[in-house]
mmCIF file of C-alpha atoms in Angstrom:
data_model
loop_
_atom_site.group_PDB
_atom_site.id
_atom_site.type_symbol
_atom_site.label_atom_id
_atom_site.label_comp_id
_atom_site.label_asym_id
_atom_site.label_seq_id
_atom_site.Cartn_x
_atom_site.Cartn_y
_atom_site.Cartn_z
ATOM 1 C CA MET A 916 119.463 72.338 90.199
ATOM 2 C CA PRO A 917 121.492 69.767 92.128
ATOM 3 C CA THR A 918 118.689 67.268 91.433
ATOM 4 C CA MET A 919 118.940 67.803 87.676
ATOM 5 C CA VAL A 920 122.701 67.384 87.861
ATOM 6 C CA SER A 921 122.360 64.119 89.763
ATOM 7 C CA SER A 922 119.715 62.736 87.328
ATOM 8 C CA LEU A 923 121.951 63.560 84.478
ATOM 9 C CA LYS A 924 124.898 61.837 86.000
ATOM 10 C CA ASP A 925 122.598 58.713 86.471
ATOM 11 C CA GLN A 926 121.443 58.706 82.986
ATOM 12 C CA GLN A 927 124.989 59.072 81.762
ATOM 13 C CA GLN A 928 126.088 56.172 83.791
ATOM 14 C CA LEU A 929 123.051 54.058 82.840
ATOM 15 C CA GLU A 930 123.916 54.807 79.212
ATOM 16 C CA ALA A 931 127.458 53.756 79.695
ATOM 17 C CA ALA A 932 126.311 50.620 81.412
ATOM 18 C CA PHE A 933 124.225 49.863 78.402
ATOM 19 C CA GLU A 934 126.945 50.498 75.990
ATOM 20 C CA GLN A 935 129.169 48.203 78.090
ATOM 21 C CA PHE A 936 126.350 45.491 78.087
ATOM 22 C CA ASN A 937 125.928 45.830 74.346
ATOM 23 C CA ALA A 938 129.699 45.473 73.813
ATOM 24 C CA VAL A 939 129.887 42.497 76.077
ATOM 25 C CA SER A 940 126.862 40.970 74.448
ATOM 26 C CA SER A 941 128.415 41.566 71.033
ATOM 27 C CA GLN A 942 131.568 39.676 72.279
ATOM 28 C CA LEU A 943 129.570 36.819 73.544
ATOM 29 C CA ILE A 944 127.634 36.460 70.464
ATOM 30 C CA ASP A 945 130.911 36.369 68.385
ATOM 31 C CA ALA A 946 132.341 33.875 70.821
ATOM 32 C CA TYR A 947 129.180 31.748 70.596
ATOM 33 C CA ARG A 948 129.354 31.832 66.821
ATOM 34 C CA GLN A 949 132.989 30.795 66.942
ATOM 35 C CA LEU A 950 132.175 28.059 69.372
ATOM 36 C CA GLU A 951 129.447 26.839 66.988
ATOM 37 C CA VAL A 952 131.966 26.729 64.139
ATOM 38 C CA GLN A 953 134.234 24.782 66.235
ATOM 39 C CA VAL A 954 131.477 22.419 67.453
ATOM 40 C CA ASN A 955 130.563 21.899 63.744
ATOM 41 C CA VAL A 956 134.040 21.090 62.809
ATOM 42 C CA LEU A 957 134.477 18.681 65.670
ATOM 43 C CA ASN A 958 131.198 17.070 64.895
ATOM 44 C CA ALA A 959 132.447 16.620 61.372
ATOM 45 C CA GLN A 960 135.671 15.133 62.501
ATOM 46 C CA LEU A 961 133.934 12.839 65.055
ATOM 47 C CA ASP A 962 131.519 11.678 62.249
ATOM 48 C CA GLU A 963 134.597 10.854 60.018
ATOM 49 C CA ALA A 964 136.373 9.133 63.000
ATOM 50 C CA ASN A 965 133.190 7.122 63.621
ATOM 51 C CA SER A 966 132.938 6.305 59.946
ATOM 52 C CA GLN A 967 136.535 5.061 59.959
ATOM 53 C CA LEU A 968 136.107 3.063 63.130
ATOM 54 C CA ARG A 969 132.930 1.471 61.596
ATOM 55 C CA LYS A 970 134.762 0.769 58.391
ATOM 56 C CA GLN A 971 137.650 -0.842 60.401
ATOM 57 C CA ARG A 972 135.398 -2.763 62.443
ATOM 58 C CA ASP A 973 133.677 -4.237 59.412
ATOM 59 C CA GLU A 974 137.012 -4.998 57.873
ATOM 60 C CA ASN A 975 138.261 -6.737 60.975
ATOM 61 C CA ALA A 976 135.106 -8.718 61.191
ATOM 62 C CA GLU A 977 135.466 -9.782 57.590
ATOM 63 C CA LEU A 978 139.082 -10.562 58.114
ATOM 64 C CA ALA A 979 138.186 -12.580 61.241
ATOM 65 C CA GLU A 980 135.582 -14.498 59.262
ATOM 66 C CA ARG A 981 138.043 -15.187 56.530
ATOM 67 C CA LEU A 982 140.768 -16.473 58.900
ATOM 68 C CA ALA A 983 138.258 -18.482 60.772
ATOM 69 C CA SER A 984 137.099 -20.081 57.460
ATOM 70 C CA LEU A 985 140.690 -20.630 56.396
ATOM 71 C CA LEU A 986 141.679 -22.046 59.748
ATOM 72 C CA LYS A 987 138.648 -24.449 59.556
ATOM 73 C CA MET A 988 139.497 -25.682 55.994
ATOM 74 C CA LEU A 989 143.240 -25.713 56.559
ATOM 75 C CA PRO A 990 144.507 -29.195 55.670
ATOM 76 C CA ALA A 991 147.184 -28.946 58.365
ATOM 77 C CA GLY A 992 146.053 -29.459 61.983
ATOM 78 C CA VAL A 993 146.217 -26.368 64.256
ATOM 79 C CA VAL A 994 146.019 -26.678 68.067
ATOM 80 C CA GLU A 995 146.077 -23.725 70.503
ATOM 81 C CA LEU A 996 147.519 -24.249 73.947
ATOM 82 C CA SER A 997 147.118 -22.100 77.019
ATOM 83 C CA PRO A 998 150.231 -20.871 79.136
ATOM 84 C CA GLU A 999 149.451 -24.003 81.264
ATOM 85 C CA GLY A 1000 149.763 -26.366 78.272
ATOM 86 C CA ARG A 1001 146.150 -27.242 77.885
ATOM 87 C CA VAL A 1002 144.260 -27.525 74.648
ATOM 88 C CA THR A 1003 142.028 -24.426 74.244
ATOM 89 C CA ALA A 1004 141.014 -24.839 70.489
ATOM 90 C CA GLU A 1005 141.667 -26.957 67.516
ATOM 91 C CA ASN A 1006 140.543 -27.012 63.919
ATOM 92 C CA LEU A 1007 138.742 -29.774 62.059
ATOM 93 C CA ALA A 1008 141.936 -31.095 60.596
ATOM 94 C CA ALA A 1009 143.514 -31.449 64.066
ATOM 95 C CA GLU A 1010 140.322 -33.232 65.135
ATOM 96 C CA SER A 1011 140.771 -35.586 62.164
ATOM 97 C CA LEU A 1012 144.485 -36.212 62.389
ATOM 98 C CA LEU A 1013 144.246 -36.949 66.280
ATOM 99 C CA SER A 1014 140.996 -38.811 65.809
ATOM 100 C CA GLY A 1015 139.092 -36.713 68.338
ATOM 101 C CA CYS A 1016 138.383 -33.359 70.093
ATOM 102 C CA TYR A 1017 140.632 -32.838 73.126
ATOM 103 C CA ILE A 1018 139.854 -29.315 74.226
ATOM 104 C CA GLY A 1019 140.647 -28.891 77.921
ATOM 105 C CA GLU A 1020 143.087 -31.691 78.138
ATOM 106 C CA GLU A 1021 146.769 -31.435 78.918
ATOM 107 C CA TRP A 1022 148.924 -31.512 75.704
ATOM 108 C CA SER A 1023 151.811 -33.333 77.095
ATOM 109 C CA GLY A 1024 149.660 -36.042 78.503
ATOM 110 C CA LEU A 1025 147.699 -36.291 75.304
ATOM 111 C CA LEU A 1026 150.939 -36.739 73.306
ATOM 112 C CA GLY A 1027 152.151 -39.542 75.500
ATOM 113 C CA ARG A 1028 148.814 -41.229 75.225
ATOM 114 C CA LEU A 1029 148.251 -40.948 71.528
ATOM 115 C CA LEU A 1030 151.640 -40.691 69.760
ATOM 116 C CA SER A 1031 154.851 -42.554 69.814
ATOM 117 C CA GLN A 1032 158.125 -41.069 68.588
ATOM 118 C CA GLU A 1033 159.777 -42.597 65.640
ATOM 119 C CA ALA A 1034 163.659 -42.433 64.811
ATOM 120 C CA ASP A 1035 163.266 -39.848 61.984
ATOM 121 C CA GLY A 1036 161.601 -37.427 64.641
ATOM 122 C CA SER A 1037 158.022 -37.927 63.492
ATOM 123 C CA PHE A 1038 155.248 -39.441 65.566
ATOM 124 C CA ALA A 1039 153.157 -42.417 64.785
ATOM 125 C CA LEU A 1040 149.465 -42.612 65.514
ATOM 126 C CA GLY A 1041 147.457 -45.785 65.327
ATOM 127 C CA GLY A 1042 147.947 -49.542 65.288
ATOM 128 C CA ASP A 1043 150.483 -51.596 63.442
ATOM 129 C CA GLY A 1044 149.624 -51.670 59.606
ATOM 130 C CA GLU A 1045 147.449 -48.595 59.871
ATOM 131 C CA SER A 1046 149.757 -46.167 61.601
ATOM 132 C CA ARG A 1047 149.561 -42.505 60.520
ATOM 133 C CA ARG A 1048 152.795 -40.513 60.567
ATOM 134 C CA LEU A 1049 152.630 -36.836 61.893
ATOM 135 C CA THR A 1050 155.130 -34.077 62.461
ATOM 136 C CA LEU A 1051 154.676 -31.330 65.083
ATOM 137 C CA GLN A 1052 155.858 -27.701 64.849
ATOM 138 C CA TYR A 1053 155.532 -25.340 67.801
ATOM 139 C CA GLN A 1054 155.090 -21.348 67.685
ATOM 140 C CA ASP A 1055 155.041 -19.314 70.924
ATOM 141 C CA LEU A 1056 152.287 -16.715 71.371
ATOM 142 C CA PRO A 1057 154.108 -13.905 73.324
ATOM 143 C CA ALA A 1058 150.891 -11.828 73.980
ATOM 144 C CA SER A 1059 149.041 -14.561 75.659
ATOM 145 C CA GLY A 1060 151.916 -16.821 76.874
ATOM 146 C CA GLY A 1061 150.444 -19.833 74.960
ATOM 147 C CA ARG A 1062 151.608 -21.786 71.936
ATOM 148 C CA ILE A 1063 150.252 -22.952 68.589
ATOM 149 C CA VAL A 1064 150.937 -26.492 67.557
ATOM 150 C CA LEU A 1065 151.021 -27.118 63.760
ATOM 151 C CA ILE A 1066 150.312 -30.790 62.755
ATOM 152 C CA HIS A 1067 151.205 -32.142 59.434
ATOM 153 C CA ASP A 1068 150.335 -35.503 58.032
ATOM 154 C CA VAL A 1069 153.417 -37.127 56.424
ATOM 155 C CA THR A 1070 152.092 -40.642 56.101
ATOM 156 C CA ARG A 1071 152.209 -40.491 52.398
ATOM 157 C CA LEU A 1072 155.666 -38.885 52.387
ATOM 158 C CA HIS A 1073 156.829 -41.611 54.773
ATOM 159 C CA GLN A 1074 155.479 -44.240 52.329
ATOM 160 C CA LEU A 1075 157.132 -42.674 49.434
ATOM 161 C CA ASN A 1076 160.542 -42.374 51.217
ATOM 162 C CA SER A 1077 160.173 -46.087 51.991
ATOM 163 C CA GLU A 1078 159.351 -46.968 48.394
ATOM 164 C CA LEU A 1079 162.237 -44.752 47.243
ATOM 165 C CA ALA A 1080 164.623 -46.499 49.659
ATOM 166 C CA GLN A 1081 163.582 -49.820 48.191
ATOM 167 C CA GLN A 1082 164.078 -48.707 44.766
ATOM 168 C CA GLN A 1083 167.498 -47.212 45.577
ATOM 169 C CA ASN A 1084 168.272 -50.747 47.120
ATOM 170 C CA LEU A 1085 167.246 -52.337 43.933
ATOM 171 C CA ALA A 1086 169.219 -49.864 41.806
ATOM 172 C CA SER A 1087 172.217 -50.555 44.154
ATOM 173 C CA MET A 1088 171.881 -54.198 43.764
ATOM 174 C CA GLY A 1089 171.928 -53.951 39.969
ATOM 175 C CA SER A 1090 175.097 -51.693 40.047
ATOM 176 C CA MET A 1091 176.744 -53.930 42.467
ATOM 177 C CA ALA A 1092 176.320 -57.152 40.654
ATOM 178 C CA ALA A 1093 179.496 -56.724 38.603
ATOM 179 C CA SER A 1094 181.413 -55.528 41.577
ATOM 180 C CA LEU A 1095 180.183 -58.566 43.536
ATOM 181 C CA ALA A 1096 181.158 -60.916 40.722
ATOM 182 C CA HIS A 1097 184.767 -59.480 41.065
ATOM 183 C CA GLN A 1098 184.807 -59.576 44.817
ATOM 184 C CA LEU A 1099 183.578 -63.322 44.860
ATOM 185 C CA ARG A 1100 185.917 -64.398 41.998
ATOM 186 C CA THR A 1101 189.261 -63.856 43.933
ATOM 187 C CA PRO A 1102 188.560 -65.843 47.065
ATOM 188 C CA LEU A 1103 186.745 -68.416 45.209
ATOM 189 C CA ALA A 1104 189.690 -68.997 42.770
ATOM 190 C CA SER A 1105 191.977 -69.192 45.700
ATOM 191 C CA ALA A 1106 189.756 -71.673 47.432
ATOM 192 C CA MET A 1107 189.479 -73.845 44.258
ATOM 193 C CA LEU A 1108 193.243 -73.793 43.764
ATOM 194 C CA TYR A 1109 193.907 -74.878 47.279
ATOM 195 C CA THR A 1110 191.266 -77.492 47.112
ATOM 196 C CA ALA A 1111 192.539 -78.751 43.766
ATOM 197 C CA ASN A 1112 195.973 -79.350 45.527
ATOM 198 C CA LEU A 1113 194.232 -81.695 47.903
ATOM 199 C CA LYS A 1114 193.634 -84.093 45.130
ATOM 200 C CA GLN A 1115 197.343 -84.594 44.710
ATOM 201 C CA ASP A 1116 199.390 -86.932 46.601
ATOM 202 C CA ILE A 1117 200.688 -84.945 49.492
ATOM 203 C CA PRO A 1118 202.936 -86.959 51.687
ATOM 204 C CA ARG A 1119 203.417 -84.527 54.587
ATOM 205 C CA PRO A 1120 200.187 -84.125 56.768
ATOM 206 C CA GLU A 1121 201.317 -80.621 57.808
ATOM 207 C CA ASP A 1122 201.302 -79.465 54.027
ATOM 208 C CA ARG A 1123 197.705 -80.954 53.472
ATOM 209 C CA ALA A 1124 196.614 -79.274 56.705
ATOM 210 C CA ARG A 1125 198.079 -75.944 55.467
ATOM 211 C CA PHE A 1126 196.099 -76.228 52.181
ATOM 212 C CA VAL A 1127 192.958 -77.055 54.103
ATOM 213 C CA ASP A 1128 193.516 -74.073 56.399
ATOM 214 C CA LYS A 1129 193.936 -71.777 53.381
ATOM 215 C CA SER A 1130 190.913 -73.107 51.643
ATOM 216 C CA LEU A 1131 188.853 -72.683 54.655
ATOM 217 C CA ALA A 1132 190.098 -69.065 55.199
ATOM 218 C CA ARG A 1133 189.051 -68.288 51.608
ATOM 219 C CA MET A 1134 185.603 -69.898 52.229
ATOM 220 C CA ARG A 1135 185.241 -67.723 55.432
ATOM 221 C CA ALA A 1136 186.092 -64.737 53.460
ATOM 222 C CA LEU A 1137 183.405 -65.604 50.939
ATOM 223 C CA GLU A 1138 180.869 -66.147 53.797
ATOM 224 C CA GLY A 1139 181.709 -62.825 55.375
ATOM 225 C CA LEU A 1140 181.344 -61.082 52.015
ATOM 226 C CA ILE A 1141 177.888 -62.654 51.431
ATOM 227 C CA GLN A 1142 176.852 -61.722 55.049
ATOM 228 C CA ASN A 1143 177.750 -58.195 54.441
ATOM 229 C CA MET A 1144 175.979 -57.892 51.145
ATOM 230 C CA LEU A 1145 172.804 -59.555 52.729
ATOM 231 C CA GLY A 1146 172.951 -57.029 55.523
ATOM 232 C CA PHE A 1147 173.276 -54.204 53.222
ATOM 233 C CA VAL A 1148 170.326 -55.130 51.103
ATOM 234 C CA ARG A 1149 168.058 -56.152 53.968
ATOM 235 C CA GLY A 1150 168.882 -53.253 56.374
ATOM 236 C CA GLN A 1151 170.539 -53.497 59.654
ATOM 237 C CA VAL A 1152 167.880 -51.911 62.043
ATOM 238 C CA SER A 1153 165.357 -54.197 63.443
ATOM 239 C CA SER A 1154 163.965 -52.835 66.756
ATOM 240 C CA LEU A 1155 164.540 -49.430 68.379
ATOM 241 C CA GLU A 1156 165.303 -48.623 72.022
ATOM 242 C CA THR A 1157 166.245 -45.674 74.090
ATOM 243 C CA ALA A 1158 169.923 -46.260 75.189
ATOM 244 C CA LYS A 1159 172.492 -44.270 76.979
ATOM 245 C CA VAL A 1160 175.624 -43.518 75.010
ATOM 246 C CA ALA A 1161 178.223 -44.281 77.696
ATOM 247 C CA PRO A 1162 177.621 -47.821 78.130
ATOM 248 C CA LEU A 1163 177.357 -48.340 74.436
ATOM 249 C CA LEU A 1164 180.801 -46.770 73.811
ATOM 250 C CA GLU A 1165 182.258 -48.905 76.624
ATOM 251 C CA ASP A 1166 181.276 -52.039 74.729
ATOM 252 C CA VAL A 1167 182.699 -50.651 71.452
ATOM 253 C CA CYS A 1168 186.000 -49.717 73.245
ATOM 254 C CA ALA A 1169 186.354 -53.076 74.619
ATOM 255 C CA VAL A 1170 186.178 -54.608 71.128
ATOM 256 C CA LEU A 1171 188.582 -52.232 69.479
ATOM 257 C CA ALA A 1172 191.256 -51.894 72.395
ATOM 258 C CA PRO A 1173 192.869 -55.220 71.951
ATOM 259 C CA GLN A 1174 193.154 -54.758 68.004
ATOM 260 C CA CYS A 1175 194.790 -51.371 68.466
ATOM 261 C CA HIS A 1176 197.173 -52.727 71.013
ATOM 262 C CA ASP A 1177 198.194 -55.608 68.656
ATOM 263 C CA LYS A 1178 198.922 -53.129 66.028
ATOM 264 C CA GLY A 1179 200.895 -50.617 68.273
ATOM 265 C CA VAL A 1180 198.208 -47.893 67.813
ATOM 266 C CA PHE A 1181 196.984 -45.578 70.603
ATOM 267 C CA PHE A 1182 193.267 -45.861 71.098
ATOM 268 C CA ASP A 1183 191.848 -42.566 72.435
ATOM 269 C CA CYS A 1184 188.281 -43.418 73.547
ATOM 270 C CA ASN A 1185 186.685 -40.330 75.083
ATOM 271 C CA LEU A 1186 183.486 -41.242 76.967
ATOM 272 C CA PRO A 1187 180.968 -38.534 77.208
ATOM 273 C CA ALA A 1188 181.088 -36.129 80.133
ATOM 274 C CA ASP A 1189 177.289 -36.165 80.422
ATOM 275 C CA SER A 1190 176.397 -39.857 81.242
ATOM 276 C CA ALA A 1191 172.664 -38.982 80.617
ATOM 277 C CA ILE A 1192 172.892 -38.568 76.971
ATOM 278 C CA THR A 1193 170.550 -40.985 75.147
ATOM 279 C CA VAL A 1194 169.673 -41.892 71.659
ATOM 280 C CA LEU A 1195 166.855 -43.919 70.002
ATOM 281 C CA ILE A 1196 168.714 -46.766 68.307
ATOM 282 C CA ASP A 1197 169.187 -50.394 67.439
ATOM 283 C CA ARG A 1198 172.016 -51.092 69.780
ATOM 284 C CA LYS A 1199 173.492 -54.067 67.666
ATOM 285 C CA ALA A 1200 173.287 -52.012 64.468
ATOM 286 C CA LEU A 1201 174.978 -48.818 65.873
ATOM 287 C CA GLN A 1202 177.724 -50.856 67.617
ATOM 288 C CA GLY A 1203 178.491 -52.542 64.295
ATOM 289 C CA ALA A 1204 178.470 -49.186 62.520
ATOM 290 C CA LEU A 1205 180.960 -47.705 65.108
ATOM 291 C CA ILE A 1206 183.181 -50.758 64.943
ATOM 292 C CA ASN A 1207 183.283 -50.604 61.222
ATOM 293 C CA LEU A 1208 184.338 -46.964 61.326
ATOM 294 C CA LEU A 1209 187.076 -47.776 63.887
ATOM 295 C CA GLU A 1210 188.456 -50.837 62.077
ATOM 296 C CA ASN A 1211 188.477 -48.650 58.888
ATOM 297 C CA ALA A 1212 190.462 -46.051 60.716
ATOM 298 C CA LEU A 1213 192.768 -48.604 62.217
ATOM 299 C CA GLN A 1214 193.678 -49.952 58.778
ATOM 300 C CA PHE A 1215 195.100 -46.488 57.672
ATOM 301 C CA ALA A 1216 196.748 -45.717 61.009
ATOM 302 C CA SER A 1217 200.473 -46.537 61.221
ATOM 303 C CA PRO A 1218 202.109 -48.182 64.117
ATOM 304 C CA GLY A 1219 202.605 -45.632 66.853
ATOM 305 C CA GLY A 1220 199.681 -43.630 65.452
ATOM 306 C CA ARG A 1221 196.302 -42.781 66.889
ATOM 307 C CA VAL A 1222 192.752 -43.553 66.515
ATOM 308 C CA GLY A 1223 189.932 -41.691 68.287
ATOM 309 C CA LEU A 1224 186.364 -42.051 69.262
ATOM 310 C CA ALA A 1225 184.362 -39.184 70.831
ATOM 311 C CA VAL A 1226 180.832 -38.291 71.366
ATOM 312 C CA ALA A 1227 179.142 -34.940 72.118
ATOM 313 C CA PRO A 1228 175.705 -33.457 72.051
ATOM 314 C CA ASP A 1229 174.994 -30.880 69.447
ATOM 315 C CA GLY A 1230 171.548 -29.390 69.520
ATOM 316 C CA ASP A 1231 169.072 -31.951 69.001
ATOM 317 C CA ASP A 1232 171.610 -34.380 67.691
ATOM 318 C CA VAL A 1233 174.347 -36.611 69.299
ATOM 319 C CA VAL A 1234 177.488 -36.759 67.141
ATOM 320 C CA PHE A 1235 179.886 -39.680 67.201
ATOM 321 C CA CYS A 1236 183.393 -38.791 65.763
ATOM 322 C CA VAL A 1237 185.918 -41.434 64.695
ATOM 323 C CA ASP A 1238 189.214 -39.870 63.513
ATOM 324 C CA ASP A 1239 192.783 -41.029 62.851
ATOM 325 C CA ASP A 1240 196.225 -39.466 62.048
ATOM 326 C CA GLY A 1241 196.636 -41.262 58.818
ATOM 327 C CA PRO A 1242 197.234 -40.025 55.307
ATOM 328 C CA GLY A 1243 193.594 -38.667 54.873
ATOM 329 C CA VAL A 1244 191.251 -39.226 52.041
ATOM 330 C CA ASP A 1245 191.647 -37.803 48.516
ATOM 331 C CA ASP A 1246 188.948 -35.311 47.460
ATOM 332 C CA ALA A 1247 187.996 -37.398 44.434
ATOM 333 C CA VAL A 1248 187.317 -40.410 46.789
ATOM 334 C CA LEU A 1249 185.431 -38.421 49.365
ATOM 335 C CA GLU A 1250 182.404 -38.281 46.853
ATOM 336 C CA ARG A 1251 182.471 -42.169 46.381
ATOM 337 C CA ILE A 1252 183.641 -43.328 49.797
ATOM 338 C CA PHE A 1253 180.217 -44.594 50.915
ATOM 339 C CA GLU A 1254 179.224 -46.231 47.674
ATOM 340 C CA PRO A 1255 178.740 -50.067 47.902
ATOM 341 C CA PHE A 1256 181.828 -52.126 46.760
ATOM 342 C CA PHE A 1257 183.960 -49.007 46.543
ATOM 343 C CA THR A 1258 187.256 -49.522 48.357
ATOM 344 C CA GLN A 1259 190.866 -48.534 48.276
ATOM 345 C CA ARG A 1260 191.927 -51.036 50.932
ATOM 346 C CA PRO A 1261 193.544 -54.135 49.659
ATOM 347 C CA GLY A 1262 191.337 -57.045 50.565
ATOM 348 C CA GLY A 1263 188.421 -54.846 51.448
ATOM 349 C CA THR A 1264 184.867 -55.533 50.322
ATOM 350 C CA GLY A 1265 183.725 -51.981 49.989
ATOM 351 C CA LEU A 1266 180.660 -52.729 52.143
ATOM 352 C CA GLY A 1267 181.754 -51.684 55.467
ATOM 353 C CA LEU A 1268 181.135 -47.933 54.993
ATOM 354 C CA ALA A 1269 178.138 -48.377 52.986
ATOM 355 C CA ILE A 1270 176.490 -50.297 55.767
ATOM 356 C CA VAL A 1271 177.502 -47.432 58.100
ATOM 357 C CA LYS A 1272 175.657 -44.891 55.872
ATOM 358 C CA LYS A 1273 172.567 -47.204 55.544
ATOM 359 C CA VAL A 1274 172.385 -47.736 59.488
ATOM 360 C CA ALA A 1275 172.822 -43.940 60.003
ATOM 361 C CA GLU A 1276 169.897 -43.207 57.550
ATOM 362 C CA GLU A 1277 167.665 -45.916 59.082
ATOM 363 C CA LEU A 1278 168.108 -44.395 62.426
ATOM 364 C CA GLY A 1279 167.263 -41.017 61.192
ATOM 365 C CA GLY A 1280 170.664 -39.639 61.040
ATOM 366 C CA SER A 1281 173.709 -39.044 58.620
ATOM 367 C CA VAL A 1282 177.326 -39.784 58.152
ATOM 368 C CA ARG A 1283 180.033 -37.786 56.547
ATOM 369 C CA CYS A 1284 183.735 -37.864 56.004
ATOM 370 C CA TYR A 1285 186.399 -35.074 55.977
ATOM 371 C CA ASN A 1286 189.957 -34.510 56.241
ATOM 372 C CA LYS A 1287 191.453 -32.759 59.381
ATOM 373 C CA VAL A 1288 193.518 -29.728 59.064
ATOM 374 C CA ALA A 1289 196.164 -31.413 61.282
ATOM 375 C CA GLY A 1290 196.120 -34.512 59.047
ATOM 376 C CA GLY A 1291 194.134 -37.750 58.918
ATOM 377 C CA ALA A 1292 190.402 -38.341 58.260
ATOM 378 C CA CYS A 1293 187.419 -37.881 60.631
ATOM 379 C CA PHE A 1294 184.148 -39.737 60.154
ATOM 380 C CA GLU A 1295 181.053 -38.023 61.756
ATOM 381 C CA LEU A 1296 178.065 -40.026 62.527
ATOM 382 C CA ARG A 1297 175.082 -37.771 63.567
ATOM 383 C CA LEU A 1298 171.901 -39.392 65.149
ATOM 384 C CA PRO A 1299 168.893 -37.583 66.647
ATOM 385 C CA ALA A 1300 169.012 -37.457 70.416
ATOM 386 C CA SER A 1301 166.303 -39.291 72.267
ATOM 387 C CA ARG A 1302 163.426 -36.749 73.163
ATOM 388 C CA LYS A 1303 160.929 -37.698 75.936
#
């Protein structure tokens, strides 16, 4: 009897174990089916992601091919520089503009060997008569630490500007012909009058000498007018040199100081604090332009007044300022003040400020005039600083 009871218990335990095994098996089967569903979903998502990546890869490859073709056919030159400043790549246009492939070379040394900087900020490449004009633009590459150099060929633009300047000179000559006739008539008529008096019987030698002196003075005025006109037509700038500003202003101040002293005008000449400021100029032409501006200011300064000359760097430029405490310039006159033969000064030729404007433009700069708030006029001559 006990044996049957024990066997029944074992059977019951075995049945319970089978039932538990079946339940666990059922749960495992359900979990496996859920896992299969998740795997299928993940496989589908992975296939979609791979498809998107392949599509993006193909699009990037196509874009890279288009950009490479565009860079190759771009008319502007493109040069890529490493963080150390060496040429790592250049397109066909750059090779053509620079007349060679310079991959691996140092860019700064290459510039110094091939190009020379001009007054207008462009660079000349080639010998005399066949010089090519280029402009350079730089763009940093923050990711790599290098730079991109964009090279433009502005040779034709430079030629057109030169032709335009010549045409403007011819147009100016046509418009100034009538003004020149008027400017010449007055001193010529005076000289003829004084010379005619010499034909008369003048008993006193001092009277004859006085007529001679007046006639010569009118002749000199005619000569000065003709010289100014020729200078305006031919241009003032002949050769360029890199010059420090401080010694240049010292020479100008030495010329103007006695004139200001004779008129009783205080000459405020402020030499630059930075003695290393340099400009690419024709020394004689720039000195003449500054003296013209100062003498013009001196004409409008009253005794006891002030005439100032100052210079200061402003970004990539150097600015020369000539100012006075005179009556200033009327707004209507400001628009015409640099026109040839336009003058409001008695006895003026109207060429001084026109020559200043021409010198500024030939040196790659500009000049403007404005009235100061405190009174008086200020002429601002702006020239590009010399860049090594």
